[in-house]
Amino acid sequence: MALMHRLELRQGQSLVMTPQLLQAIKLLQFSHNELVSYVEAELERNPLLERADGADGERPAEMAEPAAEPAGVDDERQWFKDELAVSRDTIEAGLGTRLDNVFQDEGGAKAREARAAEDQLPVSSSLWSGSGHGSFDDDEGPSLEATLAADLSLHDHLEAQLLVATSDPAERLIGRHLIDAVDETGYLAEDTAAIAARLGTTNERVEEVLALVQTFEPSGIAARSLAECLAIQLKEQDRFDPAMQALVAHLPLVARRDVAALKRLCGVDDEDLTDMLAELRRLDPKPGRAFGGGVAQTLVPDVFVREAADGSWLIELNEAALPRVLVNQTYHARVSRDARSEADKTFIADCLQTANWLTRSLEQRARTILKVTSEIVRQQDGFFAHGIEHLRPLNLKAVADAIGMHESTVSRVTSNKSIGTRRGVFEMKYFFSAAISGTPGGEAHAAEAVRHRIKQMIDAEPADDVLSDDAIVQKLQGAGIDIARRTVAKYRESLRIPSSVERRRQKRAQGRGTQ
């Protein structure tokens, strides 16, 4: 077979996504906080970008040219200088005494000498910041930073106790790893065997240090289960007797309120069991929550939906959640004129291109959000007017086909976005619900609306007539909803509602407690 070289021309099509296009797509799925962080980083990096705080895109004050002083200003300044240039002798002659006698220092000559000596001392930063004891004068109080107290985290609180509890370096090292594995609720989130393998020690040694950490405050810390957490607290109160041990060992029965089985296992009567359960309720199942976690982020709506006077819906962007930037063309012209090297010219050109792209991408993002939100409001008009019972089944494809966009684009737009309504703030994904078929001849129902109806039925059930899953199915089918029993059970469990047997037992126990 002979080998040969030849040139060929081939025509083809391919989709090439530039970095700018990829970033524009990424901007669509940014949440409010992520978008603000990204824009702030671009403002710091790109000198041609500025915030659109001024009206009509005014230039910032620091970039404005200094205004020319009007004529005659120098003459006025000289006049003020002449008026203020009064000699000390002239003032003393007008007062009839020396200035030292008029403005006397309190404390006499010794005090004046002491103050003069203090004036010769070097001034430290702590004296001005108020960080030292007695470092501020009589006129000014301590600085704000000196009066603030830092929040003590759970890990810092435990590490401080660890330093006091043991001086062994090995135990301190193991203890720090155990403390790092404690989550914000106070439970040990990692297996001790894994910690031992990572540190190259035995599991028994880690268990010994864990027993030490579990004696720290708050009581019940570093437990591996709810039963262990409650047991630690009961041991510290000297209340972990055999009957209480049996009660803690059968917490599922406590959750189901199976009084008969608990009395048999604990070997106590009704009165003792009632006291034990009351004592168990006084314990803290999450000892770490007193220290809290991170700051809760407020859900900021990206779009507001309001009802107009004619019954239609007004849709507007939340300007507070949409950062606005402008390209400073004046500054670009100035630095471009002064640029000499090719590197400077390339940098300025890249900054201008990036700035123009960012402003266009933010505008396109805002228009896309408005377009998608308008279609959601149109599809879910019943929800905005009457409530969750009128929520309709909706998927991404239906919205994408209606507005002429790709389904993936709608998915990015609705991710991490929320809509502010008179009924509260809802994530955009909330309005996309699966469909549950209705009875023959009826319309389909949204799964979220059916779940809400199930909750309403269970909340309204009387104590002597608790609804089973089969009874709920019959009621829903009577309302035109074709649903299976397993679907009702799945929705009930997602709402964290116990079964009919457990609800009946709870209602009976509550009835006896009110008597």
Short mmCIF file of C-alpha atoms in Angstrom, two decimals:
data_model
loop_
_atom_site.label_atom_id
_atom_site.label_comp_id
_atom_site.label_asym_id
_atom_site.label_seq_id
_atom_site.Cartn_x
_atom_site.Cartn_y
_atom_site.Cartn_z
CA MET A 1 0.00 0.00 0.00
CA ALA A 2 1.54 3.27 -1.12
CA LEU A 3 1.74 6.24 1.19
CA MET A 4 1.22 9.72 -0.18
CA HIS A 5 0.60 13.30 0.98
CA ARG A 6 -2.25 15.43 -0.23
CA LEU A 7 -4.26 18.50 0.77
CA GLU A 8 -8.00 18.37 1.30
CA LEU A 9 -10.62 21.02 2.09
CA ARG A 10 -13.47 19.98 4.36
CA GLN A 11 -16.46 22.01 5.45
CA GLY A 12 -18.05 21.39 8.83
CA GLN A 13 -20.04 23.01 11.60
CA SER A 14 -19.14 23.09 15.27
CA LEU A 15 -20.25 25.04 18.30
CA VAL A 16 -17.40 26.91 19.94
CA MET A 17 -18.15 28.54 23.30
CA THR A 18 -15.89 31.41 24.16
CA PRO A 19 -14.91 32.12 27.78
CA GLN A 20 -17.21 35.15 27.71
CA LEU A 21 -20.16 33.02 26.61
CA LEU A 22 -19.44 30.43 29.27
CA GLN A 23 -19.30 33.13 31.93
CA ALA A 24 -22.54 34.68 30.66
CA ILE A 25 -24.26 31.31 31.03
CA LYS A 26 -22.80 30.99 34.51
CA LEU A 27 -24.16 34.41 35.46
CA LEU A 28 -27.71 33.17 34.82
CA GLN A 29 -27.61 30.65 37.65
CA PHE A 30 -25.87 32.91 40.16
CA SER A 31 -27.83 33.74 43.28
CA HIS A 32 -28.04 37.29 44.60
CA ASN A 33 -25.07 36.89 46.95
CA GLU A 34 -22.95 35.12 44.33
CA LEU A 35 -23.68 37.80 41.75
CA VAL A 36 -22.79 40.61 44.15
CA SER A 37 -19.51 38.90 45.05
CA TYR A 38 -18.63 38.41 41.39
CA VAL A 39 -19.39 42.02 40.47
CA GLU A 40 -17.40 43.31 43.45
CA ALA A 41 -14.40 41.27 42.31
CA GLU A 42 -14.71 42.69 38.79
CA LEU A 43 -14.92 46.24 40.16
CA GLU A 44 -11.69 45.73 42.04
CA ARG A 45 -9.92 44.12 39.09
CA ASN A 46 -11.14 46.32 36.23
CA PRO A 47 -10.33 50.06 36.49
CA LEU A 48 -12.82 50.94 33.75
CA LEU A 49 -15.83 49.68 35.72
CA GLU A 50 -17.69 51.82 38.25
CA ARG A 51 -20.90 51.53 40.19
CA ALA A 52 -23.94 53.19 38.69
CA ASP A 53 -24.69 55.13 41.87
CA GLY A 54 -24.79 58.57 40.30
CA ALA A 55 -27.71 59.77 38.22
CA ASP A 56 -27.35 59.25 34.47
CA GLY A 57 -24.00 57.58 34.96
CA GLU A 58 -22.17 60.52 36.48
CA ARG A 59 -18.49 60.10 36.99
CA PRO A 60 -17.32 59.48 40.55
CA ALA A 61 -16.14 62.51 42.44
CA GLU A 62 -12.60 61.17 42.75
CA MET A 63 -12.32 61.00 38.93
CA ALA A 64 -13.65 64.50 38.30
CA GLU A 65 -11.30 67.23 37.22
CA PRO A 66 -10.62 69.91 39.84
CA ALA A 67 -12.77 72.96 39.16
CA ALA A 68 -11.05 76.24 38.40
CA GLU A 69 -11.17 78.70 41.26
CA PRO A 70 -13.04 81.92 40.56
CA ALA A 71 -11.18 85.16 40.36
CA GLY A 72 -10.64 87.01 43.60
CA VAL A 73 -10.27 83.94 45.81
CA ASP A 74 -6.61 84.65 46.49
CA ASP A 75 -7.47 88.20 47.55
CA GLU A 76 -10.12 86.94 49.99
CA ARG A 77 -7.70 84.42 51.50
CA GLN A 78 -5.12 87.15 52.02
CA TRP A 79 -7.75 89.34 53.70
CA PHE A 80 -8.56 86.53 56.20
CA LYS A 81 -4.87 86.09 56.94
CA ASP A 82 -4.45 89.80 57.61
CA GLU A 83 -7.45 89.88 59.93
CA LEU A 84 -6.20 86.87 61.92
CA ALA A 85 -2.62 88.05 62.17
CA VAL A 86 -3.12 89.79 65.53
CA SER A 87 -0.20 89.85 67.92
CA ARG A 88 -0.29 88.39 71.44
CA ASP A 89 0.51 91.81 72.89
CA THR A 90 -2.57 93.36 71.25
CA ILE A 91 -4.86 90.66 72.75
CA GLU A 92 -3.34 90.99 76.22
CA ALA A 93 -3.72 94.77 76.03
CA GLY A 94 -7.42 94.40 75.24
CA LEU A 95 -7.99 91.93 78.11
CA GLY A 96 -6.00 93.94 80.63
CA THR A 97 -4.06 90.86 81.78
CA ARG A 98 -1.84 88.09 80.47
CA LEU A 99 -3.27 85.12 78.60
CA ASP A 100 -1.71 82.78 81.18
CA ASN A 101 -3.97 84.31 83.82
CA VAL A 102 -7.12 84.02 81.69
CA PHE A 103 -6.68 80.35 80.64
CA GLN A 104 -5.09 78.84 83.71
CA ASP A 105 -4.19 75.16 83.91
CA GLU A 106 -5.78 73.34 86.78
CA GLY A 107 -3.49 71.77 89.36
CA GLY A 108 -0.82 74.44 89.68
CA ALA A 109 2.79 74.44 88.57
CA LYS A 110 3.41 70.77 89.36
CA ALA A 111 0.50 69.70 87.23
CA ARG A 112 1.72 71.89 84.39
CA GLU A 113 5.19 70.35 84.66
CA ALA A 114 3.68 66.84 84.62
CA ARG A 115 1.64 67.66 81.54
CA ALA A 116 4.68 69.13 79.85
CA ALA A 117 6.59 65.92 80.55
CA GLU A 118 3.70 63.87 79.15
CA ASP A 119 3.77 65.94 75.98
CA GLN A 120 7.34 64.80 75.39
CA LEU A 121 6.37 61.09 75.52
CA PRO A 122 5.95 59.20 72.26
CA VAL A 123 2.31 58.59 71.30
CA SER A 124 1.50 54.92 70.75
CA SER A 125 -1.27 53.60 68.53
CA SER A 126 -2.98 51.99 71.51
CA LEU A 127 -3.49 55.37 73.14
CA TRP A 128 -5.44 56.58 70.14
CA SER A 129 -7.32 53.38 69.46
CA GLY A 130 -8.51 52.96 73.03
CA SER A 131 -7.15 49.40 73.26
CA GLY A 132 -5.19 49.99 76.45
CA HIS A 133 -6.50 50.42 79.98
CA GLY A 134 -7.11 54.08 80.72
CA SER A 135 -5.65 55.01 77.37
CA PHE A 136 -8.36 57.43 76.28
CA ASP A 137 -8.72 60.99 77.55
CA ASP A 138 -11.67 62.58 79.31
CA ASP A 139 -13.21 63.98 76.15
CA GLU A 140 -13.23 60.83 74.03
CA GLY A 141 -14.43 57.39 75.04
CA PRO A 142 -12.92 54.08 73.92
CA SER A 143 -13.16 53.14 70.28
CA LEU A 144 -16.03 50.94 69.08
CA GLU A 145 -13.68 48.03 68.39
CA ALA A 146 -12.55 48.04 72.03
CA THR A 147 -16.11 47.59 73.31
CA LEU A 148 -17.12 44.71 71.04
CA ALA A 149 -17.03 41.13 72.27
CA ALA A 150 -16.14 38.35 69.85
CA ASP A 151 -18.62 35.49 69.49
CA LEU A 152 -17.33 32.32 71.14
CA SER A 153 -17.75 29.31 68.89
CA LEU A 154 -18.45 25.81 70.11
CA HIS A 155 -15.04 24.55 69.00
CA ASP A 156 -13.20 27.38 70.78
CA HIS A 157 -15.20 26.68 73.95
CA LEU A 158 -14.29 22.99 73.86
CA GLU A 159 -10.61 23.61 73.06
CA ALA A 160 -10.31 25.95 76.03
CA GLN A 161 -11.61 23.17 78.29
CA LEU A 162 -9.27 20.66 76.65
CA LEU A 163 -6.21 22.74 77.58
CA VAL A 164 -7.31 22.71 81.20
CA ALA A 165 -8.36 19.05 81.32
CA THR A 166 -5.07 17.53 80.12
CA SER A 167 -1.44 18.52 79.59
CA ASP A 168 -0.47 15.43 77.58
CA PRO A 169 0.46 16.54 74.02
CA ALA A 170 -0.85 13.30 72.50
CA GLU A 171 -4.22 13.61 74.24
CA ARG A 172 -4.47 17.25 73.20
CA LEU A 173 -3.81 16.31 69.58
CA ILE A 174 -6.46 13.58 69.65
CA GLY A 175 -8.85 15.88 71.49
CA ARG A 176 -8.49 18.62 68.85
CA HIS A 177 -9.33 16.16 66.09
CA LEU A 178 -12.37 14.97 68.04
CA ILE A 179 -13.49 18.55 68.61
CA ASP A 180 -13.07 19.32 64.92
CA ALA A 181 -15.36 16.37 64.17
CA VAL A 182 -18.17 17.79 66.36
CA ASP A 183 -20.93 19.35 64.25
CA GLU A 184 -22.91 22.48 65.08
CA THR A 185 -25.56 20.50 66.98
CA GLY A 186 -22.91 19.01 69.29
CA TYR A 187 -22.70 15.45 67.92
CA LEU A 188 -19.56 13.62 66.82
CA ALA A 189 -19.89 13.40 63.04
CA GLU A 190 -16.92 11.08 62.39
CA ASP A 191 -16.17 7.54 63.47
CA THR A 192 -13.49 7.14 66.11
CA ALA A 193 -11.84 4.36 64.10
CA ALA A 194 -11.31 6.75 61.19
CA ILE A 195 -9.76 9.34 63.51
CA ALA A 196 -7.49 6.69 65.02
CA ALA A 197 -6.35 5.53 61.58
CA ARG A 198 -5.63 9.10 60.51
CA LEU A 199 -3.57 9.83 63.62
CA GLY A 200 -1.79 6.46 63.68
CA THR A 201 -3.04 5.46 67.12
CA THR A 202 -5.35 2.85 68.58
CA ASN A 203 -9.11 3.15 68.72
CA GLU A 204 -9.00 2.52 72.45
CA ARG A 205 -6.84 5.62 72.97
CA VAL A 206 -9.25 7.73 70.95
CA GLU A 207 -12.18 6.35 72.96
CA GLU A 208 -10.42 7.35 76.20
CA VAL A 209 -9.95 10.93 75.00
CA LEU A 210 -13.53 10.97 73.73
CA ALA A 211 -14.74 10.02 77.22
CA LEU A 212 -12.77 13.02 78.51
CA VAL A 213 -14.27 15.38 75.93
CA GLN A 214 -17.76 14.16 76.78
CA THR A 215 -17.30 15.53 80.31
CA PHE A 216 -16.99 19.08 78.95
CA GLU A 217 -19.67 21.73 78.91
CA PRO A 218 -22.30 21.85 77.51
CA SER A 219 -23.51 18.58 78.93
CA GLY A 220 -24.04 15.85 76.35
CA ILE A 221 -21.43 17.14 73.93
CA ALA A 222 -19.56 14.87 71.45
CA ALA A 223 -22.18 12.11 71.63
CA ARG A 224 -22.54 9.69 68.73
CA SER A 225 -26.29 9.22 69.04
CA LEU A 226 -29.29 10.74 70.75
CA ALA A 227 -29.35 7.94 73.30
CA GLU A 228 -25.71 8.56 74.23
CA CYS A 229 -26.32 12.31 74.45
CA LEU A 230 -29.22 11.84 76.87
CA ALA A 231 -27.28 9.22 78.84
CA ILE A 232 -24.35 11.62 79.37
CA GLN A 233 -26.67 14.30 80.74
CA LEU A 234 -28.45 11.84 83.02
CA LYS A 235 -25.15 10.50 84.36
CA GLU A 236 -24.01 14.00 85.27
CA GLN A 237 -27.30 14.49 87.14
CA ASP A 238 -26.89 11.09 88.84
CA ARG A 239 -30.20 9.94 87.39
CA PHE A 240 -29.07 7.13 85.11
CA ASP A 241 -30.58 4.26 87.10
CA PRO A 242 -31.59 0.90 85.52
CA ALA A 243 -35.14 2.07 84.80
CA MET A 244 -33.87 5.20 83.04
CA GLN A 245 -31.30 3.10 81.14
CA ALA A 246 -34.10 0.94 79.77
CA LEU A 247 -36.08 4.04 78.82
CA VAL A 248 -33.15 5.63 76.95
CA ALA A 249 -32.39 2.33 75.23
CA HIS A 250 -35.91 2.25 73.73
CA LEU A 251 -36.35 5.79 72.41
CA PRO A 252 -38.37 4.59 69.37
CA LEU A 253 -41.04 3.38 71.79
CA VAL A 254 -40.93 6.78 73.49
CA ALA A 255 -41.50 8.46 70.12
CA ARG A 256 -44.48 6.18 69.45
CA ARG A 257 -45.81 6.76 72.98
CA ASP A 258 -46.13 3.01 73.57
CA VAL A 259 -46.79 3.34 77.28
CA ALA A 260 -47.60 -0.33 77.86
CA ALA A 261 -44.34 -1.57 76.38
CA LEU A 262 -42.29 1.07 78.22
CA LYS A 263 -43.82 0.15 81.59
CA ARG A 264 -43.05 -3.49 80.98
CA LEU A 265 -39.43 -2.85 79.93
CA CYS A 266 -38.67 -0.32 82.67
CA GLY A 267 -40.55 -2.14 85.40
CA VAL A 268 -42.39 0.96 86.64
CA ASP A 269 -45.99 2.08 87.03
CA ASP A 270 -47.84 4.88 85.26
CA GLU A 271 -46.83 7.59 87.71
CA ASP A 272 -43.12 6.73 87.63
CA LEU A 273 -43.13 6.50 83.84
CA THR A 274 -44.80 9.93 83.58
CA ASP A 275 -42.07 11.43 85.80
CA MET A 276 -39.33 9.74 83.79
CA LEU A 277 -40.72 11.02 80.51
CA ALA A 278 -40.99 14.54 81.92
CA GLU A 279 -37.38 14.34 83.07
CA LEU A 280 -36.35 13.15 79.63
CA ARG A 281 -38.07 16.13 77.98
CA ARG A 282 -36.08 18.56 80.14
CA LEU A 283 -32.82 17.34 78.62
CA ASP A 284 -31.21 19.06 75.63
CA PRO A 285 -31.15 16.80 72.55
CA LYS A 286 -28.87 19.27 70.69
CA PRO A 287 -26.35 20.65 73.20
CA GLY A 288 -24.36 22.55 70.56
CA ARG A 289 -27.21 24.76 69.36
CA ALA A 290 -26.67 27.23 72.22
CA PHE A 291 -23.55 28.44 70.43
CA GLY A 292 -25.31 28.72 67.11
CA GLY A 293 -23.76 28.43 63.69
CA GLY A 294 -23.21 30.86 60.87
CA VAL A 295 -25.27 33.96 60.30
CA ALA A 296 -28.58 33.11 58.67
CA GLN A 297 -28.85 34.56 55.21
CA THR A 298 -32.05 36.39 54.41
CA LEU A 299 -33.81 35.20 51.27
CA VAL A 300 -33.76 38.27 49.02
CA PRO A 301 -36.41 38.15 46.26
CA ASP A 302 -35.06 38.74 42.77
CA VAL A 303 -38.48 39.68 41.39
CA PHE A 304 -41.59 41.24 42.91
CA VAL A 305 -45.10 40.31 41.77
CA ARG A 306 -47.85 42.74 42.72
CA GLU A 307 -51.50 42.98 41.82
CA ALA A 308 -52.50 45.96 39.66
CA ALA A 309 -55.70 47.94 39.96
CA ASP A 310 -57.23 46.20 36.94
CA GLY A 311 -56.58 42.70 38.35
CA SER A 312 -53.46 41.99 36.29
CA TRP A 313 -50.02 41.32 37.74
CA LEU A 314 -47.13 43.80 37.85
CA ILE A 315 -43.73 42.16 37.59
CA GLU A 316 -40.62 44.15 38.41
CA LEU A 317 -37.03 43.38 39.24
CA ASN A 318 -35.71 43.99 42.73
CA GLU A 319 -33.16 46.73 42.10
CA ALA A 320 -31.50 46.03 45.45
CA ALA A 321 -30.68 42.50 44.26
CA LEU A 322 -29.35 43.63 40.87
CA PRO A 323 -25.90 45.27 40.92
CA ARG A 324 -25.51 47.97 38.29
CA VAL A 325 -22.18 48.92 36.74
CA LEU A 326 -21.10 51.37 34.06
CA VAL A 327 -18.10 51.68 31.78
CA ASN A 328 -16.14 54.88 32.34
CA GLN A 329 -15.46 55.90 28.75
CA THR A 330 -13.83 59.18 29.80
CA TYR A 331 -11.26 57.43 31.93
CA HIS A 332 -10.67 54.90 29.14
CA ALA A 333 -9.93 57.71 26.66
CA ARG A 334 -7.47 59.30 29.08
CA VAL A 335 -5.48 56.16 29.89
CA SER A 336 -5.51 55.04 26.24
CA ARG A 337 -3.97 58.36 25.25
CA ASP A 338 -1.24 58.02 27.87
CA ALA A 339 -0.46 54.34 27.15
CA ARG A 340 2.96 53.82 25.59
CA SER A 341 3.89 50.14 25.68
CA GLU A 342 2.06 47.33 23.88
CA ALA A 343 1.40 45.58 27.19
CA ASP A 344 -0.44 48.63 28.53
CA LYS A 345 -2.49 48.95 25.36
CA THR A 346 -3.40 45.26 25.45
CA PHE A 347 -4.41 45.47 29.12
CA ILE A 348 -6.62 48.51 28.50
CA ALA A 349 -8.27 46.85 25.50
CA ASP A 350 -8.98 43.69 27.51
CA CYS A 351 -10.43 45.72 30.37
CA LEU A 352 -12.72 47.59 27.98
CA GLN A 353 -13.90 44.37 26.35
CA THR A 354 -14.56 42.72 29.71
CA ALA A 355 -16.39 45.76 31.03
CA ASN A 356 -18.64 46.01 27.97
CA TRP A 357 -19.35 42.29 28.13
CA LEU A 358 -20.25 42.43 31.84
CA THR A 359 -22.72 45.29 31.42
CA ARG A 360 -24.40 43.54 28.48
CA SER A 361 -24.52 40.21 30.35
CA LEU A 362 -26.16 41.81 33.39
CA GLU A 363 -28.79 43.45 31.18
CA GLN A 364 -29.44 40.20 29.34
CA ARG A 365 -29.69 38.34 32.65
CA ALA A 366 -32.28 40.83 33.93
CA ARG A 367 -34.36 40.56 30.75
CA THR A 368 -34.27 36.76 30.85
CA ILE A 369 -35.37 36.65 34.50
CA LEU A 370 -38.28 38.96 33.73
CA LYS A 371 -39.28 36.88 30.73
CA VAL A 372 -39.26 33.60 32.64
CA THR A 373 -41.03 35.10 35.65
CA SER A 374 -43.78 36.55 33.45
CA GLU A 375 -44.52 33.12 32.01
CA ILE A 376 -44.51 31.53 35.48
CA VAL A 377 -47.01 34.12 36.71
CA ARG A 378 -49.18 33.54 33.65
CA GLN A 379 -49.16 29.77 34.15
CA GLN A 380 -49.71 29.96 37.93
CA ASP A 381 -52.24 32.79 37.98
CA GLY A 382 -54.52 30.78 40.28
CA PHE A 383 -51.81 30.48 42.93
CA PHE A 384 -51.13 34.21 43.06
CA ALA A 385 -54.84 35.00 43.20
CA HIS A 386 -56.23 32.27 45.49
CA GLY A 387 -53.40 30.32 47.13
CA ILE A 388 -51.61 26.99 47.07
CA GLU A 389 -54.77 24.97 46.47
CA HIS A 390 -54.85 26.38 42.93
CA LEU A 391 -51.23 25.57 42.08
CA ARG A 392 -51.10 23.91 38.64
CA PRO A 393 -48.71 21.22 37.37
CA LEU A 394 -45.81 22.87 35.55
CA ASN A 395 -42.46 21.76 34.14
CA LEU A 396 -39.47 23.50 32.62
CA LYS A 397 -40.29 22.40 29.09
CA ALA A 398 -43.69 24.09 29.14
CA VAL A 399 -42.13 27.42 30.12
CA ALA A 400 -39.27 27.03 27.64
CA ASP A 401 -41.62 26.30 24.74
CA ALA A 402 -43.85 29.25 25.63
CA ILE A 403 -41.05 31.85 25.66
CA GLY A 404 -38.91 30.31 22.91
CA MET A 405 -35.89 29.37 25.03
CA HIS A 406 -34.02 26.18 25.69
CA GLU A 407 -35.05 24.11 28.68
CA SER A 408 -31.53 24.29 30.16
CA THR A 409 -31.66 28.10 30.06
CA VAL A 410 -34.93 28.13 32.00
CA SER A 411 -33.40 25.73 34.51
CA ARG A 412 -30.43 28.07 35.05
CA VAL A 413 -32.65 31.12 35.39
CA THR A 414 -34.91 29.51 38.01
CA SER A 415 -32.00 28.15 40.08
CA ASN A 416 -31.21 30.13 43.25
CA LYS A 417 -33.86 32.77 42.43
CA SER A 418 -36.95 33.73 44.39
CA ILE A 419 -40.16 35.67 43.82
CA GLY A 420 -41.64 38.06 46.37
CA THR A 421 -45.44 37.94 46.55
CA ARG A 422 -48.12 39.04 48.98
CA ARG A 423 -48.15 35.44 50.27
CA GLY A 424 -44.44 35.48 51.04
CA VAL A 425 -41.16 34.80 49.26
CA PHE A 426 -41.01 31.59 47.21
CA GLU A 427 -38.19 30.02 45.28
CA MET A 428 -38.85 29.86 41.55
CA LYS A 429 -38.45 26.09 41.64
CA TYR A 430 -41.46 25.96 43.97
CA PHE A 431 -43.80 26.75 41.08
CA PHE A 432 -42.64 23.70 39.11
CA SER A 433 -44.60 20.75 40.44
CA ALA A 434 -45.23 17.24 39.16
CA ALA A 435 -48.70 16.36 37.92
CA ILE A 436 -51.07 13.94 39.63
CA SER A 437 -53.80 12.76 37.32
CA GLY A 438 -57.38 13.48 38.17
CA THR A 439 -60.37 11.21 37.95
CA PRO A 440 -61.64 10.41 34.43
CA GLY A 441 -62.75 13.64 32.84
CA GLY A 442 -61.04 15.81 35.47
CA GLU A 443 -57.94 18.01 35.35
CA ALA A 444 -54.51 17.09 36.67
CA HIS A 445 -53.43 18.42 40.06
CA ALA A 446 -50.07 19.71 41.24
CA ALA A 447 -48.26 17.45 43.69
CA GLU A 448 -47.54 20.37 46.03
CA ALA A 449 -51.23 21.27 46.13
CA VAL A 450 -52.17 17.65 46.93
CA ARG A 451 -49.53 17.54 49.67
CA HIS A 452 -50.97 20.72 51.17
CA ARG A 453 -54.49 19.27 51.05
CA ILE A 454 -53.32 16.12 52.88
CA LYS A 455 -51.82 18.26 55.63
CA GLN A 456 -55.04 20.24 55.98
CA MET A 457 -57.09 17.04 56.28
CA ILE A 458 -54.81 15.62 58.98
CA ASP A 459 -54.73 18.89 60.94
CA ALA A 460 -58.52 19.01 60.98
CA GLU A 461 -59.10 15.38 62.01
CA PRO A 462 -60.74 14.87 65.43
CA ALA A 463 -59.12 12.81 68.15
CA ASP A 464 -61.80 10.09 67.97
CA ASP A 465 -61.68 9.78 64.17
CA VAL A 466 -58.05 9.71 63.01
CA LEU A 467 -57.76 9.33 59.24
CA SER A 468 -55.85 6.38 57.88
CA ASP A 469 -54.03 6.52 54.56
CA ASP A 470 -56.86 4.60 52.93
CA ALA A 471 -59.40 7.09 54.28
CA ILE A 472 -57.33 9.97 52.90
CA VAL A 473 -57.21 8.25 49.49
CA GLN A 474 -61.00 7.95 49.47
CA LYS A 475 -61.47 11.62 50.37
CA LEU A 476 -59.02 12.74 47.68
CA GLN A 477 -60.66 10.55 45.06
CA GLY A 478 -63.99 12.06 46.03
CA ALA A 479 -62.43 15.48 45.34
CA GLY A 480 -61.39 14.37 41.85
CA ILE A 481 -57.76 13.38 42.60
CA ASP A 482 -56.68 9.93 41.44
CA ILE A 483 -53.92 8.99 43.86
CA ALA A 484 -52.50 5.74 45.21
CA ARG A 485 -52.13 4.86 48.87
CA ARG A 486 -48.34 4.61 48.68
CA THR A 487 -48.24 8.14 47.25
CA VAL A 488 -50.28 9.41 50.20
CA ALA A 489 -47.89 7.66 52.59
CA LYS A 490 -44.89 9.20 50.79
CA TYR A 491 -46.34 12.70 50.98
CA ARG A 492 -47.29 12.24 54.63
CA GLU A 493 -43.77 11.12 55.52
CA SER A 494 -42.26 14.05 53.60
CA LEU A 495 -44.38 16.33 55.81
CA ARG A 496 -43.03 14.48 58.89
CA ILE A 497 -46.51 13.41 59.93
CA PRO A 498 -46.66 10.09 61.83
CA SER A 499 -48.96 7.26 60.85
CA SER A 500 -52.58 7.07 61.92
CA VAL A 501 -51.73 4.59 64.72
CA GLU A 502 -49.10 6.91 66.21
CA ARG A 503 -51.34 9.97 65.82
CA ARG A 504 -54.20 8.19 67.59
CA ARG A 505 -51.86 7.23 70.46
CA GLN A 506 -50.57 10.82 70.73
CA LYS A 507 -54.05 12.32 70.77
CA ARG A 508 -55.16 9.89 73.48
CA ALA A 509 -52.10 10.75 75.57
CA GLN A 510 -52.79 14.45 75.14
CA GLY A 511 -56.41 13.88 76.13
CA ARG A 512 -55.37 12.13 79.35
CA GLY A 513 -52.88 14.90 80.07
CA THR A 514 -55.55 17.62 79.87
CA GLN A 515 -57.88 15.81 82.25
#
